[in-house]
Short mmCIF file of C-alpha atoms and ligand atoms in Angstrom, two decimals:
data_model
loop_
_atom_site.label_atom_id
_atom_site.label_comp_id
_atom_site.label_asym_id
_atom_site.label_seq_id
_atom_site.Cartn_x
_atom_site.Cartn_y
_atom_site.Cartn_z
CA UNK A 22 -8.30 33.84 21.72
CA UNK A 23 -10.17 30.96 23.22
CA UNK A 24 -13.69 30.25 24.03
CA UNK A 25 -13.88 28.50 27.17
CA UNK A 26 -16.30 27.32 29.76
CA UNK A 27 -16.17 29.18 33.05
CA UNK A 28 -16.45 28.00 36.51
CA UNK A 29 -19.62 30.18 37.19
CA UNK A 30 -21.37 28.44 39.96
CA UNK A 31 -24.77 27.56 38.74
CA UNK A 32 -27.84 25.80 39.97
CA UNK A 33 -28.73 25.19 36.32
CA UNK A 34 -27.26 23.60 33.31
CA UNK A 35 -28.75 24.06 29.92
CA UNK A 36 -29.03 26.76 27.40
CA UNK A 37 -29.41 26.73 23.74
CA UNK A 38 -26.24 28.04 22.21
CA UNK A 39 -27.27 29.05 18.75
CA UNK A 40 -29.67 31.94 19.57
CA UNK A 41 -26.75 33.67 21.20
CA UNK A 42 -24.15 33.03 18.69
CA UNK A 43 -24.56 36.36 16.94
CA UNK A 44 -24.11 38.19 20.19
CA UNK A 45 -21.04 36.04 21.09
CA UNK A 46 -19.46 36.60 17.72
CA UNK A 47 -20.08 40.34 17.94
CA UNK A 48 -18.35 40.51 21.36
CA UNK A 49 -15.59 38.47 20.00
CA UNK A 50 -15.15 40.67 16.92
CA UNK A 51 -15.17 43.85 19.18
CA UNK A 52 -12.36 42.29 21.06
CA UNK A 53 -10.55 41.19 17.97
CA UNK A 54 -11.05 37.45 18.77
CA UNK A 55 -11.90 34.67 16.51
CA UNK A 56 -14.73 32.34 17.41
CA UNK A 57 -15.15 29.04 15.80
CA UNK A 58 -18.57 27.50 15.66
CA UNK A 59 -17.02 24.03 16.14
CA UNK A 60 -15.47 25.24 19.38
CA UNK A 61 -18.76 26.57 20.55
CA UNK A 62 -20.57 23.38 19.71
CA UNK A 63 -17.94 21.35 21.48
CA UNK A 64 -18.58 23.31 24.58
CA UNK A 65 -22.24 22.67 24.63
CA UNK A 66 -21.80 20.09 27.40
CA UNK A 67 -20.47 22.83 29.72
CA UNK A 68 -22.85 24.98 31.76
CA UNK A 69 -21.80 28.41 30.67
CA UNK A 70 -19.86 29.83 27.84
CA UNK A 71 -17.66 32.91 28.48
CA UNK A 72 -15.29 34.53 26.12
CA UNK A 73 -11.77 34.83 27.40
CA UNK A 74 -9.36 37.11 25.71
CA UNK A 75 -5.60 36.44 25.72
CA UNK A 76 -5.10 40.21 25.64
CA UNK A 77 -6.61 40.30 29.12
CA UNK A 78 -9.36 42.75 28.02
CA UNK A 79 -12.15 40.30 28.82
CA UNK A 80 -10.45 38.39 31.48
CA UNK A 81 -13.10 36.49 33.48
CA UNK A 82 -11.33 35.30 36.47
CA UNK A 83 -8.61 36.31 38.94
CA UNK A 84 -5.42 34.39 39.08
CA UNK A 85 -7.02 32.25 41.83
CA UNK A 86 -9.74 31.20 39.34
CA UNK A 87 -12.45 32.86 41.44
CA UNK A 88 -15.12 35.06 39.90
CA UNK A 89 -15.24 38.76 40.86
CA UNK A 90 -18.64 40.27 41.60
CA UNK A 91 -18.97 43.94 41.85
CA UNK A 92 -21.76 45.52 44.03
CA UNK A 93 -22.75 48.94 45.29
CA UNK A 94 -21.75 49.41 48.84
CA UNK A 95 -19.25 48.16 51.35
CA UNK A 96 -18.97 44.80 53.14
CA UNK A 97 -22.19 44.08 55.01
CA UNK A 98 -24.38 45.51 52.33
CA UNK A 99 -27.34 43.41 51.19
CA UNK A 100 -25.97 43.29 47.69
CA UNK A 101 -22.74 41.79 48.92
CA UNK A 102 -24.88 39.02 50.59
CA UNK A 103 -26.78 38.59 47.23
CA UNK A 104 -23.43 38.09 45.43
CA UNK A 105 -22.23 35.55 47.97
CA UNK A 106 -25.59 33.74 47.75
CA UNK A 107 -25.66 33.60 44.02
CA UNK A 108 -21.85 32.66 43.63
CA UNK A 109 -20.65 31.43 46.94
CA UNK A 110 -17.01 31.28 45.98
CA UNK A 111 -16.79 34.62 44.44
CA UNK A 112 -14.58 37.51 45.39
CA UNK A 113 -16.88 40.50 46.06
CA UNK A 114 -15.77 43.86 44.76
CA UNK A 115 -17.34 46.91 46.61
CA UNK A 116 -18.18 49.92 44.53
CA UNK A 117 -19.26 53.51 45.60
CA UNK A 118 -22.16 53.63 43.18
CA UNK A 119 -24.18 51.15 41.16
CA UNK A 120 -22.87 52.58 37.77
CA UNK A 121 -19.30 51.73 38.91
CA UNK A 122 -20.25 48.14 39.47
CA UNK A 123 -21.94 47.79 36.11
CA UNK A 124 -19.04 49.52 34.31
CA UNK A 125 -16.61 47.09 36.10
CA UNK A 126 -18.41 44.27 34.37
CA UNK A 127 -18.59 46.04 31.01
CA UNK A 128 -14.96 46.73 31.09
CA UNK A 129 -13.94 43.17 32.22
CA UNK A 130 -12.71 44.29 35.71
CA UNK A 131 -15.46 42.10 37.22
CA UNK A 132 -17.25 38.99 36.01
CA UNK A 133 -20.58 39.97 37.49
CA UNK A 134 -22.47 42.85 39.12
CA UNK A 135 -25.49 42.84 41.49
CA UNK A 136 -28.44 44.93 40.62
CA UNK A 137 -31.25 45.46 43.22
CA UNK A 138 -34.17 45.27 40.78
CA UNK A 139 -37.48 45.34 42.69
CA UNK A 140 -39.05 44.85 46.02
CA UNK A 141 -42.41 43.69 47.33
CA UNK A 142 -43.21 47.01 48.87
CA UNK A 143 -41.74 49.55 46.38
CA UNK A 144 -41.98 47.62 43.07
CA UNK A 145 -39.40 48.04 40.31
CA UNK A 146 -36.29 50.11 41.02
CA UNK A 147 -36.67 52.11 37.84
CA UNK A 148 -33.55 54.02 38.40
CA UNK A 149 -31.58 50.80 38.62
CA UNK A 150 -33.34 49.33 35.52
CA UNK A 151 -32.43 52.66 33.73
CA UNK A 152 -28.74 51.90 34.37
CA UNK A 153 -29.05 48.36 33.06
CA UNK A 154 -30.55 49.81 29.84
CA UNK A 155 -27.54 52.16 29.36
CA UNK A 156 -24.93 49.40 29.48
CA UNK A 157 -23.96 46.38 27.50
CA UNK A 158 -24.56 43.68 30.14
CA UNK A 159 -27.00 40.81 30.46
CA UNK A 160 -28.98 39.34 33.25
CA UNK A 161 -27.58 35.81 33.96
CA UNK A 162 -29.31 35.06 37.29
CA UNK A 163 -32.01 36.24 39.62
CA UNK A 164 -32.08 35.93 43.33
CA UNK A 165 -34.83 36.72 45.98
CA UNK A 166 -33.70 37.88 49.28
CA UNK A 167 -35.79 38.29 52.36
CA UNK A 168 -34.67 41.64 53.77
CA UNK A 169 -34.84 42.21 57.44
CA UNK A 170 -33.90 45.69 58.63
CA UNK A 171 -32.37 46.57 62.02
CA UNK A 172 -31.95 49.93 63.71
CA UNK A 173 -28.28 50.30 64.47
CA UNK A 174 -26.51 52.93 66.67
CA UNK A 175 -23.11 53.45 68.25
CA UNK A 176 -22.78 51.63 71.63
CA UNK A 177 -24.25 53.63 74.45
CA UNK A 178 -26.71 55.56 72.34
CA UNK A 179 -30.36 55.06 73.43
CA UNK A 180 -33.39 55.06 71.21
CA UNK A 181 -34.85 58.21 72.83
CA UNK A 182 -31.64 60.14 71.90
CA UNK A 183 -32.10 59.67 68.17
CA UNK A 184 -33.14 62.41 65.88
CA UNK A 185 -32.12 61.05 62.51
CA UNK A 186 -31.71 57.87 60.54
CA UNK A 187 -29.59 57.23 57.55
CA UNK A 188 -29.62 54.47 54.93
CA UNK A 189 -29.99 53.48 51.47
CA UNK A 190 -33.06 54.98 49.79
CA UNK A 191 -34.74 51.40 49.29
CA UNK A 192 -34.20 50.67 53.00
CA UNK A 193 -35.76 54.03 53.98
CA UNK A 194 -38.67 53.52 51.65
CA UNK A 195 -39.43 50.01 53.02
CA UNK A 196 -39.43 51.31 56.55
CA UNK A 197 -41.18 54.54 55.88
CA UNK A 198 -44.20 53.99 58.12
CA UNK A 199 -42.13 52.72 61.02
CA UNK A 200 -39.73 55.59 60.84
CA UNK A 201 -42.64 58.15 60.69
CA UNK A 202 -44.00 56.47 63.86
CA UNK A 203 -40.55 56.90 65.59
CA UNK A 204 -40.51 60.53 64.49
CA UNK A 205 -37.04 60.28 62.93
CA UNK A 206 -35.82 62.48 60.04
CA UNK A 207 -34.52 60.41 57.15
CA UNK A 208 -31.45 60.90 55.01
CA UNK A 209 -30.24 58.72 52.10
CA UNK A 210 -26.72 57.57 51.76
CA UNK A 211 -25.16 55.27 49.13
CA UNK A 212 -25.73 52.01 50.96
CA UNK A 213 -26.89 50.39 54.26
CA UNK A 214 -23.49 49.22 55.51
CA UNK A 215 -21.96 52.43 54.32
CA UNK A 216 -24.42 54.19 56.66
CA UNK A 217 -23.00 52.23 59.58
CA UNK A 218 -19.45 53.21 58.69
CA UNK A 219 -20.59 56.85 58.36
CA UNK A 220 -22.01 56.66 61.88
CA UNK A 221 -18.75 55.51 63.27
CA UNK A 222 -16.46 57.79 61.32
CA UNK A 223 -18.39 60.95 62.31
CA UNK A 224 -19.21 59.61 65.77
CA UNK A 225 -22.93 60.53 65.22
CA UNK A 226 -24.65 60.12 68.62
CA UNK A 227 -28.09 61.38 67.54
CA UNK A 228 -28.29 59.19 64.29
CA UNK A 229 -29.06 55.57 63.56
CA UNK A 230 -28.44 53.50 60.56
CA UNK A 231 -30.85 51.00 58.94
CA UNK A 232 -28.89 47.95 57.98
CA UNK A 233 -28.48 44.23 58.59
CA UNK A 234 -27.41 42.61 61.82
CA UNK A 235 -24.39 41.33 59.92
CA UNK A 236 -23.38 44.92 59.35
CA UNK A 237 -23.84 45.49 63.07
CA UNK A 238 -21.53 42.71 64.04
CA UNK A 239 -19.04 43.62 61.31
CA UNK A 240 -18.64 47.24 62.57
CA UNK A 241 -19.51 46.75 66.31
CA UNK A 242 -22.75 48.61 66.43
CA UNK A 243 -25.69 48.02 68.88
CA UNK A 244 -28.95 46.78 67.52
CA UNK A 245 -31.69 48.94 68.94
CA UNK A 246 -34.67 47.40 67.07
CA UNK A 247 -35.29 44.45 64.71
CA UNK A 248 -37.65 44.09 61.83
CA UNK A 249 -38.14 47.75 60.87
CA UNK A 250 -39.64 46.97 57.60
CA UNK A 251 -43.33 48.13 57.18
CA UNK A 252 -44.41 44.87 55.62
CA UNK A 253 -43.57 41.52 57.26
CA UNK A 254 -43.15 39.98 53.79
CA UNK A 255 -40.34 42.05 52.55
CA UNK A 256 -38.49 40.49 49.59
CA UNK A 257 -35.99 42.17 47.18
CA UNK A 258 -35.29 40.71 43.82
CA UNK A 259 -31.71 41.01 42.71
CA UNK A 260 -30.33 40.49 39.25
CA UNK A 261 -26.82 39.29 38.53
CA UNK A 262 -25.36 40.88 35.42
CA UNK A 263 -22.53 39.63 33.27
CA UNK A 264 -20.88 40.92 30.04
CA UNK A 265 -21.63 37.74 28.21
CA UNK A 266 -25.21 36.28 28.10
CA UNK A 267 -25.52 32.84 29.82
CA UNK A 268 -26.53 30.27 27.26
CA UNK A 269 -29.09 27.62 28.15
CA UNK A 270 -29.69 24.78 25.83
CA UNK A 271 -31.75 22.21 27.74
CA UNK A 272 -35.16 22.72 29.42
CA UNK A 273 -34.40 21.02 32.67
CA UNK A 274 -35.12 24.20 34.63
CA UNK A 275 -37.88 26.83 34.37
CA UNK A 276 -36.28 29.47 32.21
CA UNK A 277 -37.25 33.19 32.32
CA UNK A 278 -36.39 35.86 29.86
CA UNK A 279 -36.33 39.64 30.58
CA UNK A 280 -36.88 41.99 27.68
CA UNK A 281 -37.59 45.70 27.20
CA UNK A 282 -39.94 47.05 24.56
CA UNK A 283 -39.44 50.66 23.84
CA UNK A 284 -41.60 52.85 21.46
CA UNK A 285 -42.79 56.37 20.63
CA UNK A 286 -46.47 55.68 20.17
CA UNK A 287 -49.54 54.90 22.14
CA UNK A 288 -48.64 53.00 25.35
CA UNK A 289 -52.03 51.22 25.76
CA UNK A 290 -52.04 49.92 22.19
CA UNK A 291 -48.57 48.49 22.57
CA UNK A 292 -49.55 47.00 25.94
CA UNK A 293 -52.44 45.20 24.43
CA UNK A 294 -50.23 43.93 21.55
CA UNK A 295 -47.67 42.54 24.00
CA UNK A 296 -50.35 40.86 26.15
CA UNK A 297 -52.07 39.28 23.13
CA UNK A 298 -48.73 38.09 21.58
CA UNK A 299 -47.92 36.24 24.82
CA UNK A 300 -51.28 35.21 26.04
CA UNK A 301 -52.30 33.71 22.57
CA UNK A 302 -49.29 31.42 22.91
CA UNK A 303 -49.84 30.52 26.50
CA UNK A 304 -46.63 32.15 27.57
CA UNK A 305 -46.82 33.35 31.22
CA UNK A 306 -45.73 36.73 32.03
CA UNK A 307 -43.96 37.27 35.34
CA UNK A 308 -43.57 41.00 35.06
CA UNK A 309 -45.16 43.71 33.00
CA UNK A 310 -44.40 47.29 33.87
CA UNK A 311 -44.65 50.52 32.03
CA UNK A 312 -42.00 53.16 32.56
CA UNK A 313 -43.56 56.37 31.17
CA UNK A 314 -41.43 59.10 32.79
CA UNK A 315 -42.99 62.56 33.15
CA UNK A 316 -41.65 65.32 30.79
CA UNK A 317 -39.54 66.71 33.65
CA UNK A 318 -37.65 63.37 34.00
CA UNK A 319 -36.90 63.31 30.37
CA UNK A 320 -36.60 60.29 27.96
CA UNK A 321 -35.51 56.84 28.76
CA UNK A 322 -32.07 56.25 27.20
CA UNK A 323 -31.24 52.79 26.05
CA UNK A 324 -27.99 51.29 24.58
CA UNK A 325 -28.53 49.58 21.18
CA UNK A 326 -26.01 46.77 21.91
CA UNK A 327 -25.90 45.65 18.22
CA UNK A 328 -25.44 49.20 16.89
CA UNK A 329 -23.29 50.34 19.79
CA UNK A 330 -25.21 53.73 20.06
CA UNK A 331 -27.91 55.26 22.38
CA UNK A 332 -31.50 55.66 21.58
CA UNK A 333 -34.07 57.62 23.54
CA UNK A 334 -37.72 56.80 24.11
CA UNK A 335 -40.58 58.39 25.91
CA UNK A 336 -41.87 55.13 27.09
CA UNK A 337 -40.61 51.58 27.76
CA UNK A 338 -42.31 48.30 28.78
CA UNK A 339 -40.39 45.89 31.02
CA UNK A 340 -41.55 42.31 30.33
CA UNK A 341 -40.37 39.15 31.94
CA UNK A 342 -41.87 35.84 30.82
CA UNK A 343 -41.41 32.18 31.33
CA UNK A 344 -39.47 30.66 28.39
CA UNK A 345 -36.16 31.02 26.54
CA UNK A 346 -35.16 32.68 23.30
CA UNK A 347 -34.72 29.21 21.92
CA UNK A 348 -38.51 28.52 22.12
CA UNK A 349 -40.26 28.81 18.87
CA UNK A 350 -43.42 30.20 20.50
CA UNK A 351 -41.24 32.91 22.29
CA UNK A 352 -39.64 33.75 18.85
CA UNK A 353 -43.06 33.97 17.29
CA UNK A 354 -44.40 36.30 20.06
CA UNK A 355 -41.47 38.59 19.70
CA UNK A 356 -41.69 38.59 15.96
CA UNK A 357 -45.37 39.58 16.24
CA UNK A 358 -44.54 42.43 18.62
CA UNK A 359 -41.82 43.51 16.26
CA UNK A 360 -44.32 44.16 13.49
CA UNK A 361 -45.17 47.34 15.45
CA UNK A 362 -42.74 50.21 15.31
CA UNK A 363 -40.84 49.22 18.52
CA UNK A 364 -37.24 48.76 19.63
CA UNK A 365 -36.77 45.39 21.57
CA UNK A 366 -33.84 44.50 23.61
CA UNK A 367 -33.44 41.08 25.33
CA UNK A 368 -31.95 41.85 28.78
CA UNK A 369 -31.22 38.27 29.56
CA UNK A 370 -32.33 34.57 29.68
CA UNK A 371 -31.78 32.86 32.99
CA UNK A 372 -32.99 30.09 35.36
CA UNK A 373 -36.04 31.19 37.37
CA UNK A 374 -35.16 30.99 41.05
CA UNK A 375 -38.13 29.97 43.18
CA UNK A 376 -36.23 30.29 46.38
CA UNK A 377 -36.21 33.17 48.89
CA UNK A 378 -32.95 33.55 50.81
CA UNK A 379 -32.94 34.95 54.27
CA UNK A 380 -30.65 37.58 55.86
CA UNK A 381 -31.12 39.00 59.19
O1 PPY B 430 -27.40 49.27 50.63
C1 PPY B 430 -27.37 48.09 50.52
O2 PPY B 430 -27.16 47.29 51.49
C2 PPY B 430 -27.75 47.46 49.22
O3 PPY B 430 -27.23 46.35 48.90
C3 PPY B 430 -28.79 47.99 48.48
C4 PPY B 430 -30.11 47.53 49.00
C5 PPY B 430 -30.75 48.17 49.97
C6 PPY B 430 -31.96 47.72 50.48
C7 PPY B 430 -32.46 46.63 49.96
C8 PPY B 430 -31.87 45.97 49.04
C9 PPY B 430 -30.66 46.43 48.49
#
């Protein structure tokens, strides 16, 4: 076994190593690897630590040395663009559904996966967060993408001939008002670029797809309308997931941490406790969201990554804050919340990305 630095492209350096040692060692043990503290310390000058397994089970790169990033969809999907923006040299791995992309990371078939996490119009994509909770992966990067939707149809098809529009549910939701105005029926498919391929393969002459202009040029479709999104400010936040947490040890960049607090008791009381633990220490929250599914939707299932088993909760709180797990005040805030009967899982510590990237 060797513990090596990876060539993960990164805008940031810097992560405290020690807070993540336990996790690294447990991953190593699970993969029958030996980790030496000296080796880890020696690597502190590198940006990112990733465990490599000689057995190949946790192989982190291809033979070309490029990282593989799995995403839901086919080439031309917004998630593919997010992967290429986050890690420009990566090899993108298309997957039919998001679970496949996350499982690819968990099993070492990919080094990263793209998770569309929230959008300015629709808020948190709770289903996608739900998937994140059920897998042993960590958030290592965030990325904000300005999403501009186009109405695409097979060449020759006129706008007036359309009856239906197909796309990813997030795209349909973000264009809801515009589509109602156009009087088109909506149907969900796995991804935006996949919708374009479907139009072509089934020669659909009464149907349009909502996708990017890049998808239009990749597959040779006509753009009938630009800017279909209901809100002109339409940004989607993507999270990049990896099997091994990224480790920051220097505070040159604004660092953010995402965590989930799960519980069985009164939500409002817990919410107040979380607010007080962070505000009394002047820690800025960048997200605070309650997921309290209805009885019909069942409980929220979460993987206890230390124990290796699943737990179920009637309610979870998603909390993002500025700071890293190496900050004493962050440790104190979490210790204070932990005095309540809650289950806390740190989803990742990563550099806050102030940029918004554009894609037509
Ligand atoms: O379907 C796609 O292209 C995706 O990558 C998922 C998605 C859809 C709409 C906004 C952001 C991500």
